[in-house]
Short mmCIF file of C-alpha atoms in Angstrom, two decimals:
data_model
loop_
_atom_site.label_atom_id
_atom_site.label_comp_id
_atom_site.label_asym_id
_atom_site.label_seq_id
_atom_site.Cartn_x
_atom_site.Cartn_y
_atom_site.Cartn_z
CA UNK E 1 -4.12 1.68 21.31
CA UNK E 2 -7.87 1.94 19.97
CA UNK E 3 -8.90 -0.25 17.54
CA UNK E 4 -7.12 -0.62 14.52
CA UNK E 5 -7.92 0.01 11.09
CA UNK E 6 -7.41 -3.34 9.27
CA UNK E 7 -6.22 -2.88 5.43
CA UNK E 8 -5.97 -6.41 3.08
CA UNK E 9 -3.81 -5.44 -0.30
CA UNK E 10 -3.22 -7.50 -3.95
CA UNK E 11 -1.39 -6.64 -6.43
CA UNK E 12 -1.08 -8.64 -9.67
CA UNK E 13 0.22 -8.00 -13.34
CA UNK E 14 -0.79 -10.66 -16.55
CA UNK E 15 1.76 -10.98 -18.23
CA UNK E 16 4.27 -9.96 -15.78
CA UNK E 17 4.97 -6.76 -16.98
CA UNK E 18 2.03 -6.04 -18.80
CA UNK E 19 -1.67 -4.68 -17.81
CA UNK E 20 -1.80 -4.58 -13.81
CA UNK E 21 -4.60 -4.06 -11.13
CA UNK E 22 -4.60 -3.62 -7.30
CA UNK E 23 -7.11 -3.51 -4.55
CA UNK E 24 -7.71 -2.82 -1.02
CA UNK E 25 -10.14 -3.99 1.60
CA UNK E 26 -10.17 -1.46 4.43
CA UNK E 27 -12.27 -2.39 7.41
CA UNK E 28 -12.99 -0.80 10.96
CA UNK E 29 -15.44 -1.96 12.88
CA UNK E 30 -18.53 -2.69 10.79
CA UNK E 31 -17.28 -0.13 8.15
CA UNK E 32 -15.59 -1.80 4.82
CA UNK E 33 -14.26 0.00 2.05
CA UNK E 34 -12.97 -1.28 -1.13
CA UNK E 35 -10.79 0.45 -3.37
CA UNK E 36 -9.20 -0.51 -7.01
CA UNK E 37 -6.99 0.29 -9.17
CA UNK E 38 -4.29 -0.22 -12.17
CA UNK E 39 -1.80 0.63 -14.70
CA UNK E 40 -1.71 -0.28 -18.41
CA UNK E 41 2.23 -1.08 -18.28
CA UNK E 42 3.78 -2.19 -14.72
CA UNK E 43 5.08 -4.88 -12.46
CA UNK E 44 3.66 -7.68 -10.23
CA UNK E 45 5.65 -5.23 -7.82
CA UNK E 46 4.65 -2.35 -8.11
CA UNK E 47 0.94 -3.50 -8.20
CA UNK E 48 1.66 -4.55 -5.05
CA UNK E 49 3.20 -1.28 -3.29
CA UNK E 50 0.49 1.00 -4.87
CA UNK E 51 -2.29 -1.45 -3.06
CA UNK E 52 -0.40 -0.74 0.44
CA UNK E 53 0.57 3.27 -0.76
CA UNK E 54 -3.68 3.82 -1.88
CA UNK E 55 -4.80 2.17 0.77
CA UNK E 56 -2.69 3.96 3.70
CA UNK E 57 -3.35 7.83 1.39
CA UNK E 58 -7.42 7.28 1.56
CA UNK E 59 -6.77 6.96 5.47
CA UNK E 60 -8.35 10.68 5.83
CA UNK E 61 -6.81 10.81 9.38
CA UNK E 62 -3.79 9.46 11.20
CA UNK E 63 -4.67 5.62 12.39
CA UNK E 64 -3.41 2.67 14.14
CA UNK E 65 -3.20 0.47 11.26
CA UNK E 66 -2.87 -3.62 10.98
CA UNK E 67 -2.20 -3.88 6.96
CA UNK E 68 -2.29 -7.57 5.55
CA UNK E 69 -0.04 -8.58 2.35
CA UNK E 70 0.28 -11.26 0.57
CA UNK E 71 3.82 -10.01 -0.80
CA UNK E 72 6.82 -10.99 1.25
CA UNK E 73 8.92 -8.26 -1.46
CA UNK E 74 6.38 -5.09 0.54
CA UNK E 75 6.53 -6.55 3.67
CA UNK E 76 10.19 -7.10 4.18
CA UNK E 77 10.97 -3.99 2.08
CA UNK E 78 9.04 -1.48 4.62
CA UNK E 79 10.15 -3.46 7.77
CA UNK E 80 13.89 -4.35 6.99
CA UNK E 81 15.00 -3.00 3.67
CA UNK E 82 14.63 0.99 3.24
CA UNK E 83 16.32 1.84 5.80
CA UNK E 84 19.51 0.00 4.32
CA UNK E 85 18.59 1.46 1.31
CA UNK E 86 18.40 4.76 2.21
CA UNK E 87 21.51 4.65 4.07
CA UNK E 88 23.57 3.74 0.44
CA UNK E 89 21.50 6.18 -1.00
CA UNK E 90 18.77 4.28 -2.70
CA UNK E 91 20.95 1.40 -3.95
CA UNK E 92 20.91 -2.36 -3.40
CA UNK E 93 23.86 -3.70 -0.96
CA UNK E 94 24.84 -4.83 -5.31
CA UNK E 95 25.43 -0.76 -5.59
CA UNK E 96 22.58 -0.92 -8.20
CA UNK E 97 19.42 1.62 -8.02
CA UNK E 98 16.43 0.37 -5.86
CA UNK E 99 13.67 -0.74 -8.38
CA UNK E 100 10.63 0.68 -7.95
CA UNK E 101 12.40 3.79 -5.38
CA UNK E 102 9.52 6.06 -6.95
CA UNK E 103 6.82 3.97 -4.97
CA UNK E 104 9.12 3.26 -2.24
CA UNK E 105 9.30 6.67 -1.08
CA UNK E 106 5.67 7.08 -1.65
CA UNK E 107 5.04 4.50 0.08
CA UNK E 108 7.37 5.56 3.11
CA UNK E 109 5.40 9.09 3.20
CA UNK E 110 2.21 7.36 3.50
CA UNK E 111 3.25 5.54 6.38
CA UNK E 112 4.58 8.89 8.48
CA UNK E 113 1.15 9.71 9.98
CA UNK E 114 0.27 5.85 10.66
CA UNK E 115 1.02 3.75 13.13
CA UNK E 116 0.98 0.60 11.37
CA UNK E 117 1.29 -3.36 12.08
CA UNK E 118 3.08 -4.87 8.93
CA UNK E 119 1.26 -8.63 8.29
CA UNK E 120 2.02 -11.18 5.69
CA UNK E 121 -0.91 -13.49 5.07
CA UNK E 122 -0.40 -16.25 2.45
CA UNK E 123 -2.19 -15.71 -0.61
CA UNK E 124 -5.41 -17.65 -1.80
CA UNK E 125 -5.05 -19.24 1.15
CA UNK E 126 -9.03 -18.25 2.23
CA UNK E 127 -8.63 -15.03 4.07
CA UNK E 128 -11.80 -14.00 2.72
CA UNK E 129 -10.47 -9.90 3.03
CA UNK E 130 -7.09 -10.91 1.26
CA UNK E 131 -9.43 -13.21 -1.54
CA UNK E 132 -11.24 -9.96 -2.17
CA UNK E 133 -8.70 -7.98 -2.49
CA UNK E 134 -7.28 -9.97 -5.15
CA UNK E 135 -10.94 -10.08 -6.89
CA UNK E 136 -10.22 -6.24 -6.51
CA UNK E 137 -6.80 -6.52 -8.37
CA UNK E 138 -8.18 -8.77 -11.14
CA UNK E 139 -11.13 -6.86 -11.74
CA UNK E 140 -9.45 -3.29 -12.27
CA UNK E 141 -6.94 -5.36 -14.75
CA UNK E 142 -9.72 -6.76 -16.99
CA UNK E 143 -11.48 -3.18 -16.52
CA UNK E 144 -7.99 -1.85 -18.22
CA UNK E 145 -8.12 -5.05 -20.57
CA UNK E 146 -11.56 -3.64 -21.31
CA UNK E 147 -11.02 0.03 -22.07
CA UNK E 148 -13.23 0.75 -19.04
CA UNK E 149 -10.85 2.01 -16.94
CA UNK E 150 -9.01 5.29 -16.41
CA UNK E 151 -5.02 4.52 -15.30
CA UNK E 152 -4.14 6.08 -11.61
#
């Protein structure tokens, strides 16, 4: 496989739900990009799967892909949970709905075209790529906090 297009994603909501942010670092080669994000009313979560679902949909062609989370709840749900969950029909093993299914399946159709390496790097831990990507998260909260920001 050629190189791979190497994606770092953060997520992060203060309070917990309240105003949220996400960011990407996407690098290939010597080209970075940096992308950012939020919502005024959301989740730690779901902060975290629109990093990984923005990130893969700016990809303007398909790409071998090596994307880096800090959140064991994305990386476990694309690698072992959906497909259980889409077997019982979007419910938990509990026969409760999925949270966040919306961004789930989003996320699953932005992975179709990919082929992508799942990673899960421990946070502010000093993966310079992941500690940017969190700058990224905070700074499109405090933009929201700010009125500076437009919601995606």
């Amino acid at each position: 496989m050629d190189e791979r297009v190497v994606i770092h994603t953060d997520g992060g909501c203060t309070p917990n739900p309240g105003i949220g942010g996400w960011g990407a670092v996407l690098r290939y080669g010597e080209h970075v990009r940096e992308i950012r994000g939020g919502e005024p009313d959301t989740t730690n979560n779901r902060m975290e799967l629109m990093a990984a679902i923005q990130a893969l949909e700016s990809l303007k062609r398909p790409c071998a892909v090596r994307l880096c989370t800090d959140s064991q709840y994305v990386r476990l749900g694309v690698t072992q949970w959906t497909a259980q969950w889409k077997r019982n029909g979007w419910q938990t093993s509990g026969k409760q709905p999925v949270k966040n299914a919306d961004l789930w399946l989003r996320l699953e159709s932005a992975t179709e075209r990919h082929d992508i390496i799942w990673e899960w790097v421990k946070g502010h831990a000093g993966v310079p790529d992941n500690e940017r990507a969190d700058q990224l998260a905070t700074q499109a909260q405090s933009d929201l906090k700010a009125g500076l920001a437009e919601s995606v």
